[in-house]
GROMACS .gro file of N, CA and C in nm:
model
  297
    1MET      N    1   0.072  -0.127  -0.031
    1MET     CA    2  -0.006   0.009  -0.049
    1MET      C    3   0.060   0.134   0.045
    2SER      N    4   0.028   0.228  -0.052
    2SER     CA    5   0.151   0.356  -0.093
    2SER      C    6   0.209   0.455   0.081
    3GLU      N    7   0.226   0.513   0.068
    3GLU     CA    8   0.229   0.550   0.195
    3GLU      C    9   0.164   0.652   0.222
    4VAL      N   10   0.100   0.736   0.223
    4VAL     CA   11  -0.039   0.803   0.161
    4VAL      C   12  -0.183   0.689   0.250
    5LEU      N   13  -0.143   0.643   0.199
    5LEU     CA   14  -0.256   0.562   0.247
    5LEU      C   15  -0.227   0.489   0.367
    6THR      N   16  -0.137   0.458   0.449
    6THR     CA   17  -0.114   0.365   0.561
    6THR      C   18  -0.048   0.465   0.616
    7GLY      N   19  -0.007   0.628   0.632
    7GLY     CA   20  -0.091   0.710   0.680
    7GLY      C   21   0.094   0.648   0.741
    8ARG      N   22   0.229   0.636   0.695
    8ARG     CA   23   0.360   0.654   0.750
    8ARG      C   24   0.469   0.723   0.657
    9CYS      N   25   0.528   0.747   0.722
    9CYS     CA   26   0.613   0.842   0.614
    9CYS      C   27   0.786   0.694   0.636
   10SER      N   28   0.888   0.705   0.449
   10SER     CA   29   0.962   0.610   0.446
   10SER      C   30   1.045   0.649   0.560
   11SER      N   31   1.080   0.706   0.643
   11SER     CA   32   1.248   0.726   0.796
   11SER      C   33   1.114   0.599   0.883
   12GLY      N   34   0.978   0.614   0.850
   12GLY     CA   35   0.963   0.505   0.979
   12GLY      C   36   0.851   0.560   1.142
   13ALA      N   37   0.881   0.701   1.122
   13ALA     CA   38   0.819   0.754   1.256
   13ALA      C   39   0.707   0.784   1.266
   14PRO      N   40   0.621   0.819   1.274
   14PRO     CA   41   0.462   0.869   1.342
   14PRO      C   42   0.497   1.016   1.300
   15ASP      N   43   0.377   0.990   1.165
   15ASP     CA   44   0.360   1.173   1.123
   15ASP      C   45   0.359   1.296   1.202
   16GLY      N   46   0.337   1.310   1.348
   16GLY     CA   47   0.392   1.344   1.404
   16GLY      C   48   0.548   1.454   1.458
   17GLU      N   49   0.563   1.302   1.484
   17GLU     CA   50   0.669   1.325   1.490
   17GLU      C   51   0.786   1.445   1.397
   18ASN      N   52   0.767   1.423   1.258
   18ASN     CA   53   0.849   1.465   1.149
   18ASN      C   54   0.775   1.579   1.115
   19GLY      N   55   0.655   1.629   1.116
   19GLY     CA   56   0.585   1.712   1.040
   19GLY      C   57   0.509   1.689   0.879
   20ASN      N   58   0.519   1.586   0.883
   20ASN     CA   59   0.465   1.513   0.680
   20ASN      C   60   0.265   1.521   0.749
   21ALA      N   61   0.278   1.563   0.875
   21ALA     CA   62   0.121   1.523   0.863
   21ALA      C   63  -0.012   1.576   0.808
   22ALA      N   64  -0.027   1.752   0.834
   22ALA     CA   65   0.020   1.845   0.738
   22ALA      C   66  -0.034   1.785   0.554
   23ALA      N   67   0.115   1.736   0.531
   23ALA     CA   68   0.126   1.736   0.392
   23ALA      C   69   0.050   1.536   0.399
   24ILE      N   70   0.083   1.484   0.457
   24ILE     CA   71  -0.057   1.364   0.410
   24ILE      C   72  -0.223   1.385   0.443
   25GLY      N   73  -0.280   1.495   0.501
   25GLY     CA   74  -0.336   1.541   0.522
   25GLY      C   75  -0.402   1.560   0.378
   26ALA      N   76  -0.359   1.688   0.348
   26ALA     CA   77  -0.362   1.771   0.225
   26ALA      C   78  -0.356   1.646   0.082
   27ALA      N   79  -0.243   1.530   0.094
   27ALA     CA   80  -0.249   1.432  -0.044
   27ALA      C   81  -0.402   1.316  -0.009
   28ASP      N   82  -0.415   1.331   0.114
   28ASP     CA   83  -0.523   1.232   0.130
   28ASP      C   84  -0.662   1.339   0.024
   29PHE      N   85  -0.697   1.492   0.052
   29PHE     CA   86  -0.821   1.567   0.012
   29PHE      C   87  -0.754   1.534  -0.114
   30LEU      N   88  -0.641   1.518  -0.209
   30LEU     CA   89  -0.619   1.557  -0.359
   30LEU      C   90  -0.693   1.479  -0.437
   31TYR      N   91  -0.652   1.374  -0.378
   31TYR     CA   92  -0.644   1.236  -0.435
   31TYR      C   93  -0.821   1.189  -0.446
   32LEU      N   94  -0.883   1.248  -0.334
   32LEU     CA   95  -1.073   1.265  -0.347
   32LEU      C   96  -1.132   1.343  -0.473
   33ALA      N   97  -1.008   1.421  -0.421
   33ALA     CA   98  -1.103   1.557  -0.490
   33ALA      C   99  -1.144   1.511  -0.623
   34ALA      N  100  -1.036   1.518  -0.750
   34ALA     CA  101  -1.056   1.549  -0.883
   34ALA      C  102  -1.143   1.444  -0.938
   35ALA      N  103  -1.203   1.323  -0.923
   35ALA     CA  104  -1.303   1.281  -1.011
   35ALA      C  105  -1.427   1.383  -0.932
   36PRO      N  106  -1.446   1.448  -0.857
   36PRO     CA  107  -1.516   1.534  -0.789
   36PRO      C  108  -1.525   1.695  -0.893
   37THR      N  109  -1.496   1.704  -0.980
   37THR     CA  110  -1.411   1.847  -1.012
   37THR      C  111  -1.404   1.846  -1.112
   38PHE      N  112  -1.395   1.711  -1.214
   38PHE     CA  113  -1.374   1.686  -1.348
   38PHE      C  114  -1.552   1.719  -1.398
   39ALA      N  115  -1.622   1.607  -1.251
   39ALA     CA  116  -1.760   1.561  -1.281
   39ALA      C  117  -1.859   1.734  -1.296
   40ILE      N  118  -1.813   1.897  -1.201
   40ILE     CA  119  -1.850   1.940  -1.179
   40ILE      C  120  -1.851   2.025  -1.331
   41MET      N  121  -1.698   2.017  -1.355
   41MET     CA  122  -1.616   2.103  -1.530
   41MET      C  123  -1.730   2.037  -1.617
   42ALA      N  124  -1.768   1.906  -1.597
   42ALA     CA  125  -1.836   1.822  -1.676
   42ALA      C  126  -1.983   1.881  -1.685
   43LEU      N  127  -2.038   1.958  -1.601
   43LEU     CA  128  -2.202   1.913  -1.574
   43LEU      C  129  -2.152   2.109  -1.653
   44LEU      N  130  -2.080   2.234  -1.530
   44LEU     CA  131  -2.092   2.363  -1.616
   44LEU      C  132  -2.076   2.397  -1.750
   45THR      N  133  -2.004   2.292  -1.850
   45THR     CA  134  -1.901   2.284  -1.938
   45THR      C  135  -2.061   2.262  -2.049
   46GLY      N  136  -2.160   2.206  -2.016
   46GLY     CA  137  -2.270   2.082  -2.067
   46GLY      C  138  -2.384   2.204  -2.054
   47VAL      N  139  -2.371   2.274  -1.916
   47VAL     CA  140  -2.456   2.391  -1.921
   47VAL      C  141  -2.501   2.492  -1.936
   48LEU      N  142  -2.360   2.567  -1.930
   48LEU     CA  143  -2.354   2.676  -2.001
   48LEU      C  144  -2.270   2.681  -2.134
   49GLY      N  145  -2.266   2.598  -2.194
   49GLY     CA  146  -2.213   2.576  -2.351
   49GLY      C  147  -2.065   2.610  -2.359
   50GLY      N  148  -2.028   2.538  -2.430
   50GLY     CA  149  -1.850   2.567  -2.446
   50GLY      C  150  -1.838   2.630  -2.547
   51GLY      N  151  -1.953   2.751  -2.572
   51GLY     CA  152  -1.815   2.869  -2.608
   51GLY      C  153  -1.847   2.869  -2.807
   52SER      N  154  -1.822   2.960  -2.893
   52SER     CA  155  -1.894   2.994  -3.015
   52SER      C  156  -1.750   2.869  -3.068
   53GLN      N  157  -1.669   2.832  -3.028
   53GLN     CA  158  -1.513   2.769  -3.059
   53GLN      C  159  -1.584   2.616  -3.050
   54ASP      N  160  -1.614   2.575  -2.979
   54ASP     CA  161  -1.653   2.429  -2.950
   54ASP      C  162  -1.787   2.493  -3.056
   55ALA      N  163  -1.824   2.497  -3.088
   55ALA     CA  164  -1.979   2.477  -3.180
   55ALA      C  165  -1.889   2.479  -3.327
   56LEU      N  166  -1.759   2.547  -3.369
   56LEU     CA  167  -1.757   2.537  -3.522
   56LEU      C  168  -1.676   2.432  -3.443
   57CYS      N  169  -1.642   2.341  -3.360
   57CYS     CA  170  -1.501   2.227  -3.376
   57CYS      C  171  -1.606   2.102  -3.423
   58SER      N  172  -1.764   2.156  -3.356
   58SER     CA  173  -1.865   2.088  -3.293
   58SER      C  174  -1.889   2.009  -3.538
   59ILE      N  175  -1.870   2.070  -3.525
   59ILE     CA  176  -1.939   2.078  -3.662
   59ILE      C  177  -1.871   2.011  -3.788
   60VAL      N  178  -1.739   2.042  -3.762
   60VAL     CA  179  -1.634   1.965  -3.854
   60VAL      C  180  -1.572   1.858  -3.779
   61SER      N  181  -1.621   1.799  -3.587
   61SER     CA  182  -1.607   1.679  -3.608
   61SER      C  183  -1.725   1.555  -3.602
   62ALA      N  184  -1.658   1.441  -3.670
   62ALA     CA  185  -1.787   1.350  -3.689
   62ALA      C  186  -1.829   1.270  -3.541
   63SER      N  187  -1.699   1.279  -3.462
   63SER     CA  188  -1.742   1.188  -3.364
   63SER      C  189  -1.750   1.250  -3.202
   64PRO      N  190  -1.841   1.153  -3.153
   64PRO     CA  191  -1.917   1.169  -3.078
   64PRO      C  192  -1.847   1.214  -2.958
   65LEU      N  193  -1.759   1.169  -2.904
   65LEU     CA  194  -1.568   1.197  -2.818
   65LEU      C  195  -1.508   1.366  -2.804
   66SER      N  196  -1.552   1.408  -2.942
   66SER     CA  197  -1.508   1.510  -2.962
   66SER      C  198  -1.574   1.668  -2.854
   67GLY      N  199  -1.517   1.697  -2.799
   67GLY     CA  200  -1.599   1.874  -2.720
   67GLY      C  201  -1.497   1.823  -2.604
   68MET      N  202  -1.581   1.953  -2.490
   68MET     CA  203  -1.515   1.895  -2.362
   68MET      C  204  -1.603   1.848  -2.287
   69VAL      N  205  -1.730   1.878  -2.278
   69VAL     CA  206  -1.799   1.754  -2.163
   69VAL      C  207  -1.725   1.588  -2.195
   70PRO      N  208  -1.770   1.585  -2.287
   70PRO     CA  209  -1.655   1.386  -2.337
   70PRO      C  210  -1.554   1.388  -2.259
   71MET      N  211  -1.468   1.455  -2.306
   71MET     CA  212  -1.305   1.502  -2.236
   71MET      C  213  -1.361   1.525  -2.074
   72TYR      N  214  -1.411   1.543  -2.027
   72TYR     CA  215  -1.447   1.606  -1.865
   72TYR      C  216  -1.523   1.474  -1.813
   73LEU      N  217  -1.606   1.421  -1.841
   73LEU     CA  218  -1.620   1.272  -1.764
   73LEU      C  219  -1.556   1.233  -1.802
   74LEU      N  220  -1.471   1.180  -1.942
   74LEU     CA  221  -1.332   1.080  -1.955
   74LEU      C  222  -1.260   1.038  -1.783
   75MET      N  223  -1.230   1.184  -1.808
   75MET     CA  224  -1.126   1.244  -1.687
   75MET      C  225  -1.174   1.179  -1.594
   76SER      N  226  -1.343   1.233  -1.581
   76SER     CA  227  -1.428   1.205  -1.431
   76SER      C  228  -1.348   1.056  -1.420
   77ALA      N  229  -1.444   0.956  -1.470
   77ALA     CA  230  -1.437   0.816  -1.441
   77ALA      C  231  -1.317   0.712  -1.495
   78PHE      N  232  -1.190   0.832  -1.478
   78PHE     CA  233  -1.068   0.800  -1.487
   78PHE      C  234  -1.053   0.800  -1.353
   79HIS      N  235  -1.015   0.932  -1.241
   79HIS     CA  236  -0.977   0.936  -1.150
   79HIS      C  237  -1.101   0.935  -1.045
   80SER      N  238  -1.204   0.809  -1.103
   80SER     CA  239  -1.343   0.726  -0.971
   80SER      C  240  -1.186   0.611  -0.865
   81ALA      N  241  -1.120   0.598  -0.948
   81ALA     CA  242  -1.089   0.505  -0.806
   81ALA      C  243  -1.048   0.535  -0.689
   82PRO      N  244  -0.976   0.622  -0.683
   82PRO     CA  245  -0.952   0.613  -0.487
   82PRO      C  246  -1.110   0.649  -0.469
   83TRP      N  247  -1.148   0.668  -0.499
   83TRP     CA  248  -1.365   0.701  -0.513
   83TRP      C  249  -1.391   0.496  -0.420
   84LEU      N  250  -1.381   0.466  -0.542
   84LEU     CA  251  -1.485   0.318  -0.534
   84LEU      C  252  -1.369   0.250  -0.490
   85ARG      N  253  -1.217   0.231  -0.412
   85ARG     CA  254  -1.136   0.200  -0.358
   85ARG      C  255  -1.227   0.200  -0.220
   86LEU      N  256  -1.170   0.313  -0.173
   86LEU     CA  257  -1.308   0.411  -0.051
   86LEU      C  258  -1.409   0.364  -0.054
   87ILE      N  259  -1.473   0.362  -0.094
   87ILE     CA  260  -1.642   0.268  -0.094
   87ILE      C  261  -1.587   0.138  -0.028
   88SER      N  262  -1.550   0.054  -0.121
   88SER     CA  263  -1.476  -0.064  -0.078
   88SER      C  264  -1.455  -0.100   0.069
   89SER      N  265  -1.335  -0.023   0.081
   89SER     CA  266  -1.319  -0.060   0.211
   89SER      C  267  -1.430  -0.014   0.325
   90ARG      N  268  -1.461   0.075   0.309
   90ARG     CA  269  -1.563   0.094   0.412
   90ARG      C  270  -1.688  -0.003   0.422
   91ARG      N  271  -1.721  -0.079   0.305
   91ARG     CA  272  -1.815  -0.150   0.308
   91ARG      C  273  -1.767  -0.320   0.387
   92ARG      N  274  -1.629  -0.278   0.363
   92ARG     CA  275  -1.577  -0.443   0.364
   92ARG      C  276  -1.563  -0.425   0.533
   93ALA      N  277  -1.547  -0.302   0.547
   93ALA     CA  278  -1.568  -0.266   0.743
   93ALA      C  279  -1.634  -0.305   0.823
   94SER      N  280  -1.773  -0.296   0.703
   94SER     CA  281  -1.900  -0.203   0.766
   94SER      C  282  -1.977  -0.436   0.794
   95THR      N  283  -1.928  -0.476   0.699
   95THR     CA  284  -1.981  -0.575   0.710
   95THR      C  285  -1.892  -0.684   0.804
   96GLY      N  286  -1.744  -0.680   0.840
   96GLY     CA  287  -1.641  -0.798   0.920
   96GLY      C  288  -1.692  -0.719   1.064
   97SER      N  289  -1.767  -0.624   1.097
   97SER     CA  290  -1.755  -0.564   1.176
   97SER      C  291  -1.918  -0.607   1.258
   98MET      N  292  -2.005  -0.706   1.173
   98MET     CA  293  -2.112  -0.724   1.194
   98MET      C  294  -2.108  -0.862   1.204
   99THR      N  295  -2.031  -0.942   1.170
   99THR     CA  296  -2.026  -1.090   1.147
   99THR      C  297  -1.919  -1.137   1.256
   0.00000   0.00000   0.00000
């Protein structure tokens, strides 16, 4: 498991002893922030429109995956692994405590 997920530093010292607790807390937030950020960007781009340049490009392009909204949705899907891992670990913890 990575150092960020285990909460341990490579020196073996607890987080509070070498001042890395804030950095590890920020890393925990950042790896969960990507997927919702891209999903919100896709929603805003779809609702507010992609602008005139996006409209011109969509006329020329025949691919359904061209444009900003599909790109943001794909980026959100590719960055959803930490959320799926978190949900899976919480489900395992809740079923393990009941048995």
